[in-house]
Coordinates of N, CA and C in Angstrom, one line a residue:
M1 N 23.1 12.4 14.6 CA 24.2 13.3 14.1 C 24.7 12.7 12.8
S2 N 24.9 11.4 12.6 CA 25.5 10.9 11.5 C 24.6 10.9 10.2
A3 N 23.3 10.8 10.4 CA 22.4 10.6 9.3 C 22.4 11.8 8.4
K4 N 22.5 13.0 8.9 CA 22.4 14.2 8.1 C 23.7 15.0 8.1
R5 N 24.8 14.3 8.4 CA 26.1 15.0 8.5 C 26.5 15.7 7.2
A6 N 26.3 15.1 6.1 CA 26.7 15.7 4.8 C 26.0 17.1 4.6
S7 N 24.7 17.1 4.9 CA 23.9 18.3 4.7 C 24.2 19.3 5.8
D8 N 24.6 18.9 7.0 CA 24.8 19.8 8.1 C 26.1 20.5 8.0
A9 N 27.1 19.9 7.4 CA 28.4 20.5 7.3 C 28.6 21.4 6.0
D10 N 29.2 22.5 6.2 CA 29.5 23.4 5.1 C 30.9 23.0 4.6
P11 N 31.0 22.5 3.3 CA 32.3 22.0 2.8 C 33.4 23.1 2.9
A12 N 33.1 24.3 2.6 CA 34.1 25.4 2.6 C 34.6 25.6 4.0
R13 N 33.7 25.6 5.0 CA 34.1 25.8 6.4 C 34.9 24.6 6.9
S14 N 34.4 23.4 6.5 CA 35.2 22.2 6.9 C 36.6 22.2 6.3
L15 N 36.7 22.6 5.1 CA 38.1 22.6 4.5 C 39.0 23.6 5.2
A16 N 38.4 24.8 5.4 CA 39.2 25.8 6.1 C 39.7 25.3 7.5
L17 N 38.8 24.6 8.2 CA 39.1 24.1 9.5 C 40.1 23.0 9.4
L18 N 39.9 22.0 8.5 CA 40.7 20.8 8.4 C 42.1 21.2 8.1
W19 N 42.3 22.2 7.2 CA 43.7 22.5 6.8 C 44.3 23.7 7.6
G20 N 43.5 24.2 8.6 CA 44.0 25.3 9.4 C 44.8 24.8 10.6
S21 N 45.2 25.8 11.4 CA 45.9 25.5 12.7 C 44.9 25.0 13.7
H22 N 45.3 23.9 14.4 CA 44.4 23.4 15.4 C 44.9 23.6 16.9
G23 N 46.1 24.1 17.0 CA 46.7 24.3 18.3 C 46.7 25.6 18.9
K24 N 46.2 26.6 18.2 CA 46.2 28.0 18.7 C 45.0 28.2 19.6
P25 N 45.2 28.5 20.9 CA 44.1 28.7 21.8 C 43.3 30.0 21.6
G26 N 42.0 30.0 21.9 CA 41.2 31.2 21.9 C 41.3 31.8 23.2
R27 N 40.4 32.8 23.4 CA 40.4 33.5 24.7 C 40.0 32.6 25.9
S28 N 39.2 31.6 25.5 CA 38.7 30.7 26.6 C 39.8 29.6 26.9
G29 N 40.9 29.6 26.1 CA 41.9 28.6 26.3 C 41.7 27.3 25.5
L30 N 40.6 27.3 24.9 CA 40.3 26.1 24.0 C 41.0 26.2 22.7
T31 N 41.3 25.0 22.2 CA 41.8 24.9 20.8 C 40.9 23.9 20.0
V32 N 41.0 24.0 18.7 CA 40.2 23.1 17.9 C 40.6 21.7 18.2
R33 N 41.9 21.4 18.4 CA 42.3 20.0 18.7 C 41.7 19.5 20.0
S34 N 41.7 20.4 21.1 CA 41.2 19.9 22.4 C 39.7 19.6 22.2
I35 N 39.0 20.4 21.4 CA 37.6 20.1 21.2 C 37.4 18.8 20.5
V36 N 38.2 18.6 19.5 CA 38.0 17.3 18.7 C 38.4 16.1 19.5
L37 N 39.5 16.2 20.3 CA 39.9 15.0 21.1 C 38.8 14.7 22.1
A38 N 38.2 15.7 22.7 CA 37.1 15.5 23.7 C 35.9 14.8 23.0
A39 N 35.6 15.2 21.8 CA 34.5 14.6 21.0 C 34.8 13.2 20.7
I40 N 36.0 12.9 20.3 CA 36.4 11.5 20.0 C 36.3 10.6 21.3
E41 N 36.8 11.1 22.4 CA 36.7 10.4 23.7 C 35.2 10.1 24.0
L42 N 34.4 11.1 23.8 CA 33.0 10.9 24.1 C 32.3 9.9 23.2
A43 N 32.7 10.0 21.9 CA 32.1 9.0 20.9 C 32.6 7.6 21.2
N44 N 33.8 7.4 21.7 CA 34.3 6.1 22.0 C 33.7 5.5 23.3
A45 N 33.4 6.5 24.2 CA 32.8 6.0 25.5 C 31.3 5.8 25.4
E46 N 30.6 6.6 24.6 CA 29.1 6.5 24.7 C 28.5 6.4 23.3
G47 N 29.3 6.3 22.2 CA 28.7 6.2 20.9 C 28.5 7.5 20.2
L48 N 28.4 7.5 18.9 CA 28.3 8.7 18.1 C 27.1 9.5 18.4
D49 N 26.0 8.9 18.8 CA 24.7 9.6 19.0 C 24.9 10.5 20.3
A50 N 25.8 10.2 21.2 CA 26.0 11.0 22.4 C 26.7 12.3 22.1
V51 N 27.4 12.4 20.9 CA 28.2 13.5 20.6 C 27.3 14.7 20.2
S52 N 27.3 15.8 20.9 CA 26.7 17.0 20.6 C 27.6 18.1 21.1
M53 N 27.4 19.3 20.6 CA 28.2 20.5 21.0 C 28.0 20.7 22.5
R54 N 26.8 20.5 23.0 CA 26.6 20.7 24.5 C 27.4 19.6 25.3
Q55 N 27.3 18.4 24.9 CA 28.0 17.3 25.6 C 29.5 17.4 25.6
V56 N 30.0 17.9 24.4 CA 31.4 18.1 24.3 C 31.9 19.2 25.2
A57 N 31.1 20.3 25.2 CA 31.4 21.4 26.1 C 31.4 21.0 27.6
E58 N 30.4 20.2 28.0 CA 30.3 19.7 29.4 C 31.6 18.9 29.7
R59 N 32.0 18.1 28.8 CA 33.2 17.3 29.0 C 34.4 18.2 29.2
L60 N 34.5 19.3 28.5 CA 35.6 20.2 28.6 C 35.4 21.2 29.8
G61 N 34.2 21.3 30.4 CA 34.0 22.2 31.5 C 33.9 23.6 31.0
V62 N 33.3 23.9 29.8 CA 33.1 25.2 29.3 C 31.7 25.4 28.8
G63 N 31.3 26.6 28.5 CA 30.0 26.9 28.0 C 29.9 26.4 26.5
T64 N 28.7 26.0 26.1 CA 28.6 25.5 24.7 C 28.9 26.6 23.7
M65 N 28.6 27.8 23.9 CA 28.9 28.8 23.0 C 30.4 29.0 22.7
S66 N 31.2 28.6 23.7 CA 32.7 28.8 23.6 C 33.2 27.9 22.4
L67 N 32.5 26.7 22.2 CA 32.9 25.8 21.2 C 32.6 26.4 19.8
Y68 N 31.5 27.2 19.7 CA 31.2 27.7 18.3 C 32.1 28.7 17.8
T69 N 32.9 29.3 18.7 CA 34.0 30.2 18.2 C 35.1 29.5 17.5
H70 N 35.2 28.2 17.7 CA 36.2 27.4 17.1 C 35.7 26.4 16.0
V71 N 34.5 25.8 16.3 CA 33.9 24.9 15.3 C 32.5 25.3 15.1
P72 N 32.1 25.6 13.8 CA 30.8 26.1 13.6 C 29.6 25.2 13.9
G73 N 29.8 23.9 13.9 CA 28.7 23.0 14.1 C 29.1 21.6 14.2
K74 N 28.1 20.7 14.3 CA 28.3 19.3 14.5 C 28.9 18.6 13.2
G75 N 28.4 19.1 12.1 CA 28.9 18.5 10.8 C 30.4 18.7 10.7
E76 N 30.8 20.0 10.9 CA 32.3 20.3 10.8 C 33.1 19.5 11.9
L77 N 32.5 19.4 13.1 CA 33.2 18.7 14.1 C 33.4 17.2 13.7
L78 N 32.4 16.6 13.1 CA 32.6 15.2 12.7 C 33.7 15.1 11.6
D79 N 33.7 16.0 10.7 CA 34.8 16.0 9.7 C 36.2 16.1 10.4
L80 N 36.3 16.9 11.4 CA 37.5 17.0 12.1 C 37.9 15.8 12.9
M81 N 36.8 15.1 13.5 CA 37.1 13.9 14.3 C 37.6 12.8 13.3
I82 N 37.0 12.7 12.2 CA 37.4 11.6 11.3 C 38.9 11.8 10.8
D83 N 39.2 13.1 10.4 CA 40.5 13.4 9.9 C 41.5 13.2 11.0
T84 N 41.2 13.6 12.3 CA 42.1 13.4 13.4 C 42.4 11.9 13.6
A85 N 41.3 11.1 13.6 CA 41.5 9.6 13.8 C 42.4 9.1 12.7
Y86 N 42.3 9.5 11.5 CA 43.1 9.0 10.4 C 44.6 9.4 10.7
G87 N 44.8 10.4 11.4 CA 46.2 10.7 11.8 C 46.9 9.7 12.6
E88 N 46.2 8.7 13.2 CA 46.8 7.7 14.0 C 47.4 6.6 13.1
L89 N 47.1 6.5 11.8 CA 47.4 5.3 11.0 C 48.9 5.1 10.8
Y90 N 49.5 6.1 10.3 CA 50.9 5.9 9.8 C 51.9 7.0 10.3
A91 N 53.1 6.6 10.6 CA 54.1 7.5 11.1 C 54.4 8.5 10.0
D92 N 54.4 8.1 8.7 CA 54.7 9.0 7.6 C 54.1 8.4 6.3
V93 N 54.2 9.1 5.3 CA 53.5 8.7 4.0 C 54.0 7.4 3.4
D94 N 55.3 7.0 3.7 CA 55.9 5.9 3.1 C 55.9 4.6 4.1
T95 N 55.2 4.7 5.2 CA 55.1 3.6 6.1 C 54.6 2.3 5.5
P96 N 53.4 2.4 4.7 CA 53.0 1.1 4.1 C 54.0 0.6 3.1
S97 N 54.6 1.5 2.3 CA 55.5 1.0 1.3 C 56.8 0.4 1.8
R98 N 57.1 0.7 3.1 CA 58.3 0.1 3.7 C 58.1 -1.3 4.2
Q99 N 56.9 -1.8 4.2 CA 56.6 -3.1 4.8 C 57.2 -4.2 3.9
P100 N 57.6 -5.3 4.5 CA 58.1 -6.4 3.7 C 57.0 -7.1 2.9
G101 N 57.4 -7.7 1.7 CA 56.4 -8.4 1.0 C 55.9 -7.7 -0.2
G102 N 56.5 -6.6 -0.6 CA 56.1 -5.8 -1.8 C 54.7 -5.2 -1.6
W103 N 54.0 -5.1 -2.8 CA 52.7 -4.4 -2.7 C 51.7 -5.3 -1.9
R104 N 51.8 -6.6 -1.9 CA 50.9 -7.4 -1.2 C 51.1 -7.3 0.3
G105 N 52.3 -7.3 0.8 CA 52.6 -7.1 2.2 C 52.2 -5.7 2.6
A106 N 52.3 -4.7 1.8 CA 51.9 -3.4 2.1 C 50.4 -3.3 2.3
L107 N 49.6 -3.9 1.4 CA 48.2 -3.9 1.5 C 47.7 -4.7 2.7
E108 N 48.4 -5.8 3.1 CA 48.0 -6.5 4.3 C 48.2 -5.6 5.5
F109 N 49.3 -4.8 5.5 CA 49.6 -3.9 6.6 C 48.5 -2.8 6.6
V110 N 48.1 -2.3 5.4 CA 47.1 -1.3 5.3 C 45.8 -1.8 5.9
A111 N 45.4 -3.0 5.6 CA 44.2 -3.6 6.1 C 44.2 -3.8 7.6
A112 N 45.4 -4.2 8.1 CA 45.5 -4.4 9.5 C 45.4 -3.1 10.3
R113 N 46.0 -2.1 9.8 CA 46.0 -0.8 10.4 C 44.6 -0.2 10.4
N114 N 43.9 -0.3 9.3 CA 42.5 0.2 9.2 C 41.6 -0.6 10.1
W115 N 41.8 -1.9 10.2 CA 41.0 -2.8 11.1 C 41.2 -2.3 12.5
D116 N 42.4 -2.1 12.9 CA 42.7 -1.7 14.3 C 42.1 -0.3 14.6
L117 N 42.1 0.6 13.6 CA 41.6 1.9 13.7 C 40.1 1.8 14.0
H118 N 39.4 1.0 13.3 CA 37.9 0.8 13.5 C 37.6 0.1 14.8
R119 N 38.5 -0.8 15.2 CA 38.3 -1.4 16.5 C 38.4 -0.5 17.7
R120 N 39.4 0.5 17.5 CA 39.6 1.5 18.6 C 38.6 2.6 18.5
N121 N 38.0 2.8 17.3 CA 37.1 4.0 17.2 C 35.9 3.5 16.4
P122 N 35.0 2.6 17.1 CA 33.9 2.1 16.4 C 32.9 3.1 15.9
W123 N 32.9 4.3 16.4 CA 32.0 5.3 16.0 C 32.2 5.7 14.5
M124 N 33.5 5.4 14.0 CA 33.8 5.8 12.7 C 32.9 5.0 11.7
L125 N 32.5 3.8 12.1 CA 31.7 3.0 11.2 C 30.3 3.6 11.0
Q126 N 29.9 4.4 11.9 CA 28.6 5.1 11.8 C 28.8 6.4 11.0
A127 N 30.0 6.9 11.1 CA 30.2 8.3 10.6 C 30.6 8.4 9.1
R128 N 31.0 7.3 8.5 CA 31.5 7.4 7.2 C 30.6 8.0 6.2
D129 N 31.1 8.9 5.4 CA 30.2 9.7 4.4 C 31.0 9.6 3.1
P130 N 30.3 9.1 2.0 CA 31.0 9.0 0.7 C 31.4 10.3 0.2
R131 N 30.9 11.4 0.7 CA 31.3 12.7 0.3 C 32.1 13.4 1.3
S132 N 32.7 12.6 2.2 CA 33.5 13.2 3.3 C 34.6 14.2 2.8
T133 N 34.7 15.3 3.4 CA 35.6 16.3 3.1 C 37.0 15.8 3.3
L134 N 37.9 16.0 2.3 CA 39.3 15.5 2.5 C 40.2 16.5 3.2
G135 N 40.6 16.1 4.4 CA 41.5 16.9 5.2 C 42.9 16.4 5.0
P136 N 43.9 17.0 5.7 CA 45.3 16.6 5.5 C 45.6 15.2 5.8
N137 N 45.0 14.6 6.9 CA 45.3 13.3 7.3 C 44.6 12.3 6.4
A138 N 43.4 12.6 5.9 CA 42.7 11.7 5.0 C 43.5 11.7 3.6
T139 N 44.0 12.9 3.2 CA 44.8 12.9 2.0 C 46.1 12.2 2.1
L140 N 46.8 12.3 3.3 CA 48.0 11.5 3.5 C 47.7 10.0 3.5
K141 N 46.6 9.7 4.1 CA 46.2 8.2 4.1 C 46.0 7.7 2.7
Y142 N 45.3 8.4 1.9 CA 45.1 8.0 0.5 C 46.4 7.9 -0.3
E143 N 47.3 8.9 -0.1 CA 48.6 8.8 -0.8 C 49.4 7.6 -0.3
A144 N 49.4 7.5 1.0 CA 50.2 6.4 1.6 C 49.8 5.0 1.2
E145 N 48.5 4.9 1.1 CA 47.9 3.5 0.7 C 47.9 3.2 -0.7
L146 N 48.1 4.3 -1.6 CA 48.2 4.1 -3.0 C 49.6 3.8 -3.4
R147 N 50.6 4.4 -2.7 CA 52.0 4.3 -3.2 C 52.5 2.9 -3.4
P148 N 52.1 1.9 -2.6 CA 52.6 0.6 -2.8 C 52.1 0.0 -4.1
L149 N 51.1 0.5 -4.7 CA 50.5 0.0 -6.0 C 51.1 0.7 -7.2
E150 N 51.9 1.7 -6.9 CA 52.5 2.5 -8.0 C 53.5 1.6 -8.8
G151 N 53.4 1.5 -10.1 CA 54.3 0.8 -10.9 C 54.2 -0.7 -10.9
V152 N 53.1 -1.2 -10.5 CA 53.0 -2.7 -10.4 C 52.3 -3.3 -11.7
G153 N 51.8 -2.4 -12.5 CA 51.1 -2.8 -13.7 C 49.6 -2.5 -13.7
L154 N 49.1 -1.7 -12.8 CA 47.7 -1.3 -12.7 C 47.5 0.1 -13.3
S155 N 46.4 0.4 -13.9 CA 46.1 1.7 -14.2 C 45.7 2.5 -13.0
D156 N 45.6 3.8 -13.2 CA 45.3 4.7 -12.0 C 43.9 4.3 -11.5
V157 N 42.9 4.1 -12.3 CA 41.6 3.7 -11.9 C 41.6 2.4 -11.2
E158 N 42.4 1.4 -11.7 CA 42.5 0.1 -11.1 C 43.2 0.2 -9.7
M159 N 44.2 1.1 -9.6 CA 44.8 1.3 -8.3 C 43.8 1.8 -7.2
D160 N 43.0 2.8 -7.6 CA 41.9 3.3 -6.7 C 40.9 2.1 -6.4
S161 N 40.6 1.3 -7.4 CA 39.6 0.3 -7.2 C 40.1 -0.8 -6.3
V162 N 41.4 -1.2 -6.4 CA 42.0 -2.2 -5.5 C 41.9 -1.7 -4.1
L163 N 42.4 -0.4 -3.9 CA 42.4 0.1 -2.5 C 41.0 0.2 -2.0
T164 N 40.0 0.6 -2.8 CA 38.6 0.7 -2.3 C 38.1 -0.7 -2.0
L165 N 38.4 -1.7 -2.7 CA 38.0 -3.0 -2.5 C 38.5 -3.5 -1.1
V166 N 39.8 -3.3 -0.9 CA 40.4 -3.7 0.4 C 39.8 -3.0 1.6
L167 N 39.7 -1.7 1.5 CA 39.1 -0.9 2.6 C 37.7 -1.2 2.8
S168 N 36.9 -1.4 1.8 CA 35.5 -1.8 1.9 C 35.4 -3.1 2.7
H169 N 36.2 -4.1 2.3 CA 36.2 -5.4 3.0 C 36.6 -5.2 4.5
V170 N 37.6 -4.4 4.8 CA 38.0 -4.1 6.2 C 36.8 -3.5 6.9
E171 N 36.2 -2.5 6.3 CA 35.1 -1.8 7.0 C 33.9 -2.7 7.3
S172 N 33.6 -3.6 6.3 CA 32.5 -4.5 6.5 C 32.7 -5.5 7.6
T173 N 33.9 -6.1 7.6 CA 34.2 -7.0 8.7 C 34.3 -6.3 10.1
A174 N 34.9 -5.1 10.1 CA 34.9 -4.4 11.3 C 33.6 -4.0 11.8
R175 N 32.6 -3.7 10.9 CA 31.3 -3.4 11.3 C 30.6 -4.7 12.0
T176 N 30.8 -5.8 11.3 CA 30.3 -7.1 11.9 C 30.9 -7.3 13.3
G177 N 32.2 -7.0 13.5 CA 32.8 -7.2 14.8 C 32.2 -6.2 15.8
A178 N 32.0 -5.0 15.4 CA 31.4 -4.0 16.3 C 30.0 -4.4 16.7
D179 N 29.2 -4.9 15.8 CA 27.9 -5.4 16.1 C 27.9 -6.6 17.0
Q180 N 28.9 -7.5 16.8 CA 29.1 -8.6 17.7 C 29.4 -8.2 19.1
L181 N 30.3 -7.2 19.3 CA 30.6 -6.8 20.6 C 29.4 -6.1 21.3
R182 N 28.7 -5.3 20.5 CA 27.5 -4.7 21.0 C 26.5 -5.7 21.6
V183 N 26.2 -6.7 20.8 CA 25.2 -7.7 21.2 C 25.7 -8.5 22.5
Q184 N 27.0 -8.7 22.5 CA 27.6 -9.3 23.7 C 27.4 -8.5 25.0
R185 N 27.6 -7.2 24.8 CA 27.4 -6.3 26.0 C 26.0 -6.2 26.4
E186 N 25.1 -6.1 25.4 CA 23.7 -6.0 25.7 C 23.1 -7.3 26.3
S187 N 23.6 -8.4 25.8 CA 23.0 -9.7 26.3 C 23.7 -10.2 27.6
G188 N 24.9 -9.7 27.8 CA 25.7 -10.2 28.9 C 26.2 -11.6 28.7
M189 N 26.3 -12.0 27.4 CA 26.7 -13.4 27.1 C 27.7 -13.4 25.9
T190 N 28.8 -14.0 26.1 CA 29.8 -14.1 25.0 C 29.2 -15.0 23.9
D191 N 29.8 -14.9 22.7 CA 29.4 -15.7 21.6 C 29.6 -17.2 21.9
A192 N 30.7 -17.5 22.5 CA 31.0 -18.9 22.9 C 29.9 -19.4 23.8
E193 N 29.5 -18.6 24.8 CA 28.4 -19.0 25.7 C 27.1 -19.2 25.0
W194 N 26.8 -18.2 24.1 CA 25.6 -18.3 23.3 C 25.6 -19.6 22.5
W195 N 26.7 -19.9 21.9 CA 26.8 -21.1 21.0 C 26.6 -22.4 21.8
L196 N 27.2 -22.5 22.9 CA 27.1 -23.7 23.8 C 25.7 -23.8 24.3
T197 N 25.0 -22.7 24.5 CA 23.6 -22.8 25.0 C 22.7 -23.2 23.9
N198 N 22.9 -22.6 22.7 CA 21.8 -22.7 21.7 C 22.1 -23.8 20.6
S199 N 23.4 -24.2 20.5 CA 23.6 -25.2 19.4 C 22.9 -26.5 19.6
P200 N 22.7 -27.0 20.8 CA 21.9 -28.3 20.9 C 20.5 -28.1 20.4
L201 N 19.9 -26.9 20.8 CA 18.5 -26.6 20.4 C 18.4 -26.5 18.8
L202 N 19.4 -25.8 18.2 CA 19.4 -25.6 16.8 C 19.5 -27.0 16.1
E203 N 20.3 -27.9 16.6 CA 20.5 -29.2 16.0 C 19.2 -30.0 16.0
R204 N 18.4 -29.8 17.1 CA 17.1 -30.5 17.2 C 16.1 -29.9 16.2
L205 N 16.1 -28.5 16.1 CA 15.1 -27.8 15.3 C 15.3 -27.9 13.8
V206 N 16.6 -27.8 13.4 CA 16.9 -27.8 12.0 C 17.0 -29.2 11.5
D207 N 16.1 -29.5 10.6 CA 16.0 -30.9 10.0 C 17.2 -31.1 9.0
A208 N 18.1 -31.9 9.3 CA 19.3 -32.1 8.5 C 18.9 -32.8 7.2
T209 N 17.8 -33.5 7.1 CA 17.5 -34.2 5.9 C 16.9 -33.1 4.9
R210 N 16.3 -32.1 5.4 CA 15.7 -31.0 4.6 C 16.8 -30.0 4.2
F211 N 17.7 -29.7 5.1 CA 18.8 -28.7 4.9 C 20.1 -29.4 5.1
P212 N 20.5 -30.3 4.3 CA 21.7 -31.1 4.5 C 23.0 -30.3 4.4
V213 N 23.1 -29.4 3.4 CA 24.3 -28.6 3.3 C 24.4 -27.6 4.3
A214 N 23.3 -26.9 4.5 CA 23.3 -25.8 5.6 C 23.6 -26.4 6.9
S215 N 23.0 -27.6 7.2 CA 23.3 -28.2 8.6 C 24.7 -28.5 8.7
R216 N 25.3 -29.2 7.7 CA 26.7 -29.6 7.8 C 27.7 -28.4 7.9
V217 N 27.5 -27.5 7.0 CA 28.4 -26.3 7.0 C 28.2 -25.4 8.2
G218 N 26.9 -25.2 8.5 CA 26.6 -24.4 9.7 C 27.2 -25.0 11.0
Q219 N 27.1 -26.3 11.1 CA 27.7 -26.9 12.3 C 29.2 -26.8 12.3
A220 N 29.8 -27.1 11.2 CA 31.3 -27.0 11.1 C 31.8 -25.6 11.4
A221 N 31.1 -24.6 10.8 CA 31.5 -23.2 11.1 C 31.3 -22.8 12.5
G222 N 30.1 -23.2 13.1 CA 29.8 -22.8 14.5 C 30.8 -23.4 15.4
E223 N 31.2 -24.7 15.1 CA 32.2 -25.3 16.0 C 33.6 -24.7 15.9
A224 N 33.9 -24.3 14.7 CA 35.2 -23.6 14.4 C 35.2 -22.2 15.1
Y225 N 34.1 -21.5 14.9 CA 34.1 -20.1 15.5 C 33.7 -20.0 16.9
Q226 N 32.9 -21.1 17.4 CA 32.2 -21.0 18.7 C 31.4 -19.7 18.7
A227 N 30.8 -19.4 17.6 CA 29.9 -18.2 17.4 C 29.2 -18.4 16.0
I228 N 28.3 -17.4 15.8 CA 27.7 -17.4 14.4 C 28.7 -17.0 13.4
T229 N 29.6 -16.1 13.7 CA 30.6 -15.7 12.7 C 31.9 -15.3 13.5
D230 N 33.0 -15.2 12.7 CA 34.2 -14.8 13.3 C 34.8 -13.6 12.4
P231 N 34.6 -12.4 12.7 CA 35.0 -11.3 11.9 C 36.5 -11.3 11.5
A232 N 37.3 -11.6 12.5 CA 38.8 -11.6 12.3 C 39.1 -12.7 11.2
H233 N 38.5 -13.9 11.3 CA 38.7 -14.9 10.2 C 38.2 -14.4 8.9
A234 N 37.0 -13.8 8.9 CA 36.4 -13.3 7.6 C 37.4 -12.2 7.0
L235 N 38.0 -11.4 7.9 CA 38.9 -10.4 7.4 C 40.1 -11.0 6.7
T236 N 40.7 -12.0 7.3 CA 41.9 -12.6 6.8 C 41.6 -13.4 5.5
F237 N 40.5 -14.2 5.6 CA 40.2 -15.1 4.5 C 39.8 -14.2 3.2
G238 N 39.0 -13.2 3.4 CA 38.5 -12.4 2.3 C 39.7 -11.6 1.8
L239 N 40.5 -11.0 2.6 CA 41.7 -10.2 2.1 C 42.6 -11.1 1.3
E240 N 42.9 -12.3 1.7 CA 43.7 -13.2 0.9 C 43.1 -13.4 -0.5
R241 N 41.8 -13.6 -0.5 CA 41.2 -13.9 -1.8 C 41.2 -12.6 -2.7
I242 N 41.0 -11.5 -2.1 CA 41.1 -10.2 -2.9 C 42.5 -10.0 -3.4
L243 N 43.5 -10.2 -2.6 CA 44.9 -10.0 -3.1 C 45.3 -11.1 -4.1
D244 N 44.8 -12.3 -3.9 CA 45.0 -13.3 -5.0 C 44.5 -12.8 -6.3
G245 N 43.3 -12.2 -6.3 CA 42.7 -11.7 -7.6 C 43.6 -10.6 -8.1
V246 N 44.0 -9.7 -7.3 CA 44.9 -8.6 -7.8 C 46.2 -9.1 -8.3
A247 N 46.8 -10.1 -7.7 CA 48.0 -10.7 -8.2 C 47.8 -11.4 -9.5
A248 N 46.6 -12.0 -9.7 CA 46.3 -12.6 -11.0 C 46.2 -11.6 -12.1
L249 N 45.6 -10.4 -11.7 CA 45.4 -9.3 -12.7 C 46.8 -8.8 -13.1
I250 N 47.6 -8.6 -12.1 CA 49.0 -8.1 -12.4 C 49.7 -9.1 -13.3
A251 N 49.6 -10.3 -12.9 CA 50.3 -11.4 -13.7 C 49.9 -11.4 -15.1
S252 N 48.6 -11.2 -15.3 CA 48.0 -11.3 -16.7 C 48.6 -10.1 -17.6
R253 N 48.9 -9.0 -16.9 CA 49.5 -7.9 -17.7 C 51.0 -8.2 -18.0
E254 N 51.7 -8.9 -17.1 CA 53.1 -9.2 -17.3 C 53.2 -10.3 -18.4
N255 N 52.2 -11.1 -18.5 CA 52.3 -12.2 -19.5 C 51.7 -11.9 -20.9
A256 N 51.1 -10.7 -20.9 CA 50.4 -10.3 -22.2 C 51.4 -10.0 -23.3

């Protein structure tokens, strides 16, 4: 479903659906919102590949054709799912701007909210499309996340670039976390268990005289994480470095 979503969805139909009314029931009693929520539940329970018009219809206890009177196809459904999920992020458009700590505190809040969103809805990591149709919640998200950067000394393009950098970092670390959880489920072994089992073998196989830096750093990181990696640590560490860079850029403008 996700690989060809952009070509499957009709942008005009998606826009009309995204900005239309989702609560009005049809003759079958279905609403666009009920269909979308069922699809999100299915995606969270079984993964994005499990989402089809037929499977969503079965979940709702209706015939598949009943769905098509509300949502034209899978591509448009995914646009609606993404926009609906974005509606979970903020109570209103100024929520990030009200956070303590100025623009930096606001972006830390934005990062945390997006991280939590991906953790609750891991299917979104498969579904992201660089040409995704902008619905009302996606537009509100963009406005809300940009407002803390207004008037701090960045150009409009720099504001967009800073936000993109933060969100890309969040998405990358969230994807690593999702992969980590998937491997744990499939193997039946936590990362800590895997590390305790395999670290003695790795120490014997990896020649520390040949790979001195890799051996030392790998051992230190493995002991700290009790795993190959720690996505939550990577999120925090990387975000701090990104925001340090943004702060330096803003300061250079103030001192110019």
